[in-house]
Amino acid sequence: MMTTNLNGGGRGGGGEGPCGACKFLRRKCVRGCVFAPYFDAEQGTASFAAIHKVFGASNTSKMLLRLPLHKRLDAVATLGYEALARVRDPVYGCVGHLFSLQHQVMNLQAEIAHVQARLSMFQRLPLVPPQQMQQPPFDLAYNNEYPMEPTNLDVVWEEEQLPQTVRL
C-alpha cells in the first residue's frame, strides 16, 4: 500500500515508472513528487484512489507539504483510514465506527458490572465442603415448600375396608 521510502525523491526519471498516485492521476511522476514515498506503483494506486475521492489530490498534496517529513507517513495512513471510512459511510466516516466502538465498550462495562455484582454475591456466601452437604429429606406426602391441606384423597384405605368380592 505505502512504501517507506522517505528520501523525498520521486520515481520519475529513475526508470521505475510513476508512483501509485501519479499513475492514478495519469500524469508523469516528477523527481521530488510528494506522493512517491507513500504510494508505490503496485498497491498505492488503490489507496490513493480513495484519498483522492474524499480529499482530492491538490488538498492532499498541500496537507503533506505543510508537515515535516517525519510526520508524513502517519498523515498518509490517517488520510487513508479516513478516506476508506468515508467511502463506506459517507455521512459519519470514521466517527460512525468510533460510535460503534463506544457502544460496545458501554455494553461490555455493563456486563462486567453485572458479573462483578454476581461474583460479590457468591463471595459473601459461606463455603460448605461437599462432605457436609446433605440432601434434605424429601417426603412425597408432605412438601416443605408447598404444604398441602388434607383432602379426602388422603384417607388411606386398608384391605379390610375394601368390599370383599364373592368367591365361588
Short mmCIF file of C-alpha atoms in Angstrom, two decimals:
data_model
loop_
_atom_site.label_atom_id
_atom_site.label_comp_id
_atom_site.label_asym_id
_atom_site.label_seq_id
_atom_site.Cartn_x
_atom_site.Cartn_y
_atom_site.Cartn_z
CA MET A 1 0.00 0.00 0.00
CA MET A 2 2.51 2.62 1.10
CA THR A 3 6.25 2.48 0.74
CA THR A 4 8.52 3.73 3.44
CA ASN A 5 10.96 5.44 1.09
CA LEU A 6 11.20 8.73 2.96
CA ASN A 7 14.03 10.26 0.95
CA GLY A 8 11.59 12.59 -0.79
CA GLY A 9 12.69 11.54 -4.28
CA GLY A 10 10.10 10.76 -6.90
CA ARG A 11 10.03 7.67 -9.05
CA GLY A 12 10.06 9.64 -12.27
CA GLY A 13 13.33 9.81 -14.12
CA GLY A 14 14.59 6.66 -12.38
CA GLY A 15 13.13 4.28 -14.96
CA GLU A 16 10.81 2.70 -12.39
CA GLY A 17 7.62 4.31 -13.71
CA PRO A 18 5.18 6.58 -11.91
CA CYS A 19 4.17 6.25 -8.27
CA GLY A 20 0.67 4.98 -7.45
CA ALA A 21 -0.73 8.49 -7.11
CA CYS A 22 0.66 9.73 -10.42
CA LYS A 23 -0.44 6.51 -12.07
CA PHE A 24 -3.99 7.13 -10.83
CA LEU A 25 -3.87 10.76 -11.94
CA ARG A 26 -2.36 9.68 -15.30
CA ARG A 27 0.47 12.11 -15.12
CA LYS A 28 4.23 11.88 -15.23
CA CYS A 29 5.82 11.34 -11.83
CA VAL A 30 8.48 14.01 -11.45
CA ARG A 31 11.55 13.92 -9.24
CA GLY A 32 10.54 15.17 -5.79
CA CYS A 33 6.90 14.01 -6.15
CA VAL A 34 5.29 14.45 -2.72
CA PHE A 35 3.23 11.24 -3.17
CA ALA A 36 6.03 8.90 -4.35
CA PRO A 37 7.38 7.86 -0.92
CA TYR A 38 3.91 6.85 0.29
CA PHE A 39 2.08 5.37 -2.72
CA ASP A 40 4.00 2.64 -4.52
CA ALA A 41 3.24 1.68 -8.12
CA GLU A 42 1.62 -1.70 -7.28
CA GLN A 43 -0.79 -1.11 -4.40
CA GLY A 44 -0.56 2.64 -3.96
CA THR A 45 -3.00 3.35 -6.79
CA ALA A 46 -5.97 1.83 -4.95
CA SER A 47 -5.05 3.58 -1.71
CA PHE A 48 -4.63 6.93 -3.42
CA ALA A 49 -7.93 6.49 -5.29
CA ALA A 50 -9.88 6.55 -2.01
CA ILE A 51 -7.89 9.52 -0.70
CA HIS A 52 -8.36 11.39 -3.97
CA LYS A 53 -12.10 10.70 -3.98
CA VAL A 54 -12.56 12.16 -0.49
CA PHE A 55 -9.88 14.86 -0.19
CA GLY A 56 -8.67 15.49 -3.74
CA ALA A 57 -5.08 15.40 -4.99
CA SER A 58 -4.43 19.11 -4.51
CA ASN A 59 -5.65 19.19 -0.89
CA THR A 60 -3.71 16.03 -0.06
CA SER A 61 -0.55 17.48 -1.60
CA LYS A 62 -0.97 20.72 0.37
CA MET A 63 -1.54 18.84 3.63
CA LEU A 64 1.58 16.72 3.12
CA LEU A 65 3.77 19.68 2.16
CA ARG A 66 2.80 21.52 5.37
CA LEU A 67 4.03 18.64 7.52
CA PRO A 68 7.61 17.79 8.40
CA LEU A 69 8.95 14.67 6.64
CA HIS A 70 8.92 12.51 9.77
CA LYS A 71 5.14 13.03 10.25
CA ARG A 72 4.01 12.47 6.66
CA LEU A 73 3.84 8.68 6.79
CA ASP A 74 1.43 8.83 9.75
CA ALA A 75 -0.57 11.54 7.99
CA VAL A 76 -0.92 9.40 4.84
CA ALA A 77 -2.02 6.42 6.94
CA THR A 78 -4.60 8.60 8.72
CA LEU A 79 -5.86 10.09 5.45
CA GLY A 80 -6.17 6.59 4.01
CA TYR A 81 -8.12 5.35 7.02
CA GLU A 82 -10.47 8.34 6.99
CA ALA A 83 -10.94 8.12 3.21
CA LEU A 84 -11.87 4.41 3.35
CA ALA A 85 -14.24 5.11 6.23
CA ARG A 86 -15.87 7.96 4.24
CA VAL A 87 -16.27 5.71 1.21
CA ARG A 88 -18.01 3.08 3.38
CA ASP A 89 -20.09 5.60 5.35
CA PRO A 90 -20.32 8.98 3.57
CA VAL A 91 -22.23 10.64 6.41
CA TYR A 92 -20.26 9.69 9.53
CA GLY A 93 -16.97 8.34 8.16
CA CYS A 94 -14.70 7.02 10.90
CA VAL A 95 -16.86 8.71 13.56
CA GLY A 96 -19.57 6.10 12.91
CA HIS A 97 -17.02 3.40 13.66
CA LEU A 98 -15.99 5.26 16.83
CA PHE A 99 -19.63 5.45 17.97
CA SER A 100 -19.97 1.73 17.37
CA LEU A 101 -16.86 1.01 19.42
CA GLN A 102 -18.04 3.30 22.24
CA HIS A 103 -21.36 1.46 22.28
CA GLN A 104 -19.50 -1.86 22.52
CA VAL A 105 -17.39 -0.50 25.40
CA MET A 106 -20.51 0.66 27.29
CA ASN A 107 -22.18 -2.74 26.82
CA LEU A 108 -19.07 -4.57 27.97
CA GLN A 109 -18.72 -2.29 31.02
CA ALA A 110 -22.33 -3.02 31.96
CA GLU A 111 -21.68 -6.75 31.56
CA ILE A 112 -18.55 -6.51 33.72
CA ALA A 113 -20.50 -4.66 36.43
CA HIS A 114 -23.21 -7.35 36.36
CA VAL A 115 -20.66 -10.17 36.59
CA GLN A 116 -18.81 -8.39 39.43
CA ALA A 117 -22.07 -7.97 41.33
CA ARG A 118 -22.85 -11.67 40.93
CA LEU A 119 -19.32 -12.60 41.96
CA SER A 120 -19.60 -10.38 45.03
CA MET A 121 -22.84 -12.08 45.97
CA PHE A 122 -21.27 -15.53 45.67
CA GLN A 123 -18.20 -14.47 47.64
CA ARG A 124 -20.42 -13.48 50.59
CA LEU A 125 -21.96 -16.97 50.80
CA PRO A 126 -20.34 -19.34 53.32
CA LEU A 127 -18.30 -22.11 51.79
CA VAL A 128 -19.54 -25.57 52.72
CA PRO A 129 -17.27 -28.54 51.98
CA PRO A 130 -19.00 -31.21 49.86
CA GLN A 131 -18.82 -33.79 52.71
CA GLN A 132 -21.02 -31.62 54.92
CA MET A 133 -23.65 -31.03 52.30
CA GLN A 134 -26.65 -33.28 52.82
CA GLN A 135 -29.72 -33.79 50.75
CA PRO A 136 -32.81 -32.51 52.51
CA PRO A 137 -35.30 -35.23 53.38
CA PHE A 138 -37.93 -35.49 50.70
CA ASP A 139 -41.36 -36.71 51.66
CA LEU A 140 -43.89 -37.21 48.90
CA ALA A 141 -46.76 -36.82 51.33
CA TYR A 142 -45.55 -33.50 52.61
CA ASN A 143 -43.55 -30.98 50.66
CA ASN A 144 -41.93 -28.36 52.86
CA GLU A 145 -42.06 -25.73 50.15
CA TYR A 146 -45.68 -26.19 49.19
CA PRO A 147 -47.67 -27.60 52.12
CA MET A 148 -50.93 -29.23 51.12
CA GLU A 149 -54.15 -29.17 53.09
CA PRO A 150 -55.58 -32.60 53.91
CA THR A 151 -58.26 -33.75 51.47
CA ASN A 152 -60.49 -36.75 51.09
CA LEU A 153 -57.83 -38.31 48.93
CA ASP A 154 -55.51 -38.51 51.91
CA VAL A 155 -57.58 -41.25 53.53
CA VAL A 156 -55.65 -44.46 53.37
CA TRP A 157 -57.77 -47.48 52.58
CA GLU A 158 -56.73 -50.66 54.06
CA GLU A 159 -57.69 -54.01 52.62
CA GLU A 160 -60.26 -54.63 55.34
CA GLN A 161 -62.13 -51.53 54.33
CA LEU A 162 -62.40 -52.61 50.71
CA PRO A 163 -65.54 -54.56 49.84
CA GLN A 164 -65.00 -58.29 49.59
CA THR A 165 -65.87 -59.99 46.40
CA VAL A 166 -67.92 -63.11 46.49
CA ARG A 167 -65.96 -66.20 45.67
CA LEU A 168 -67.50 -69.25 44.20
#
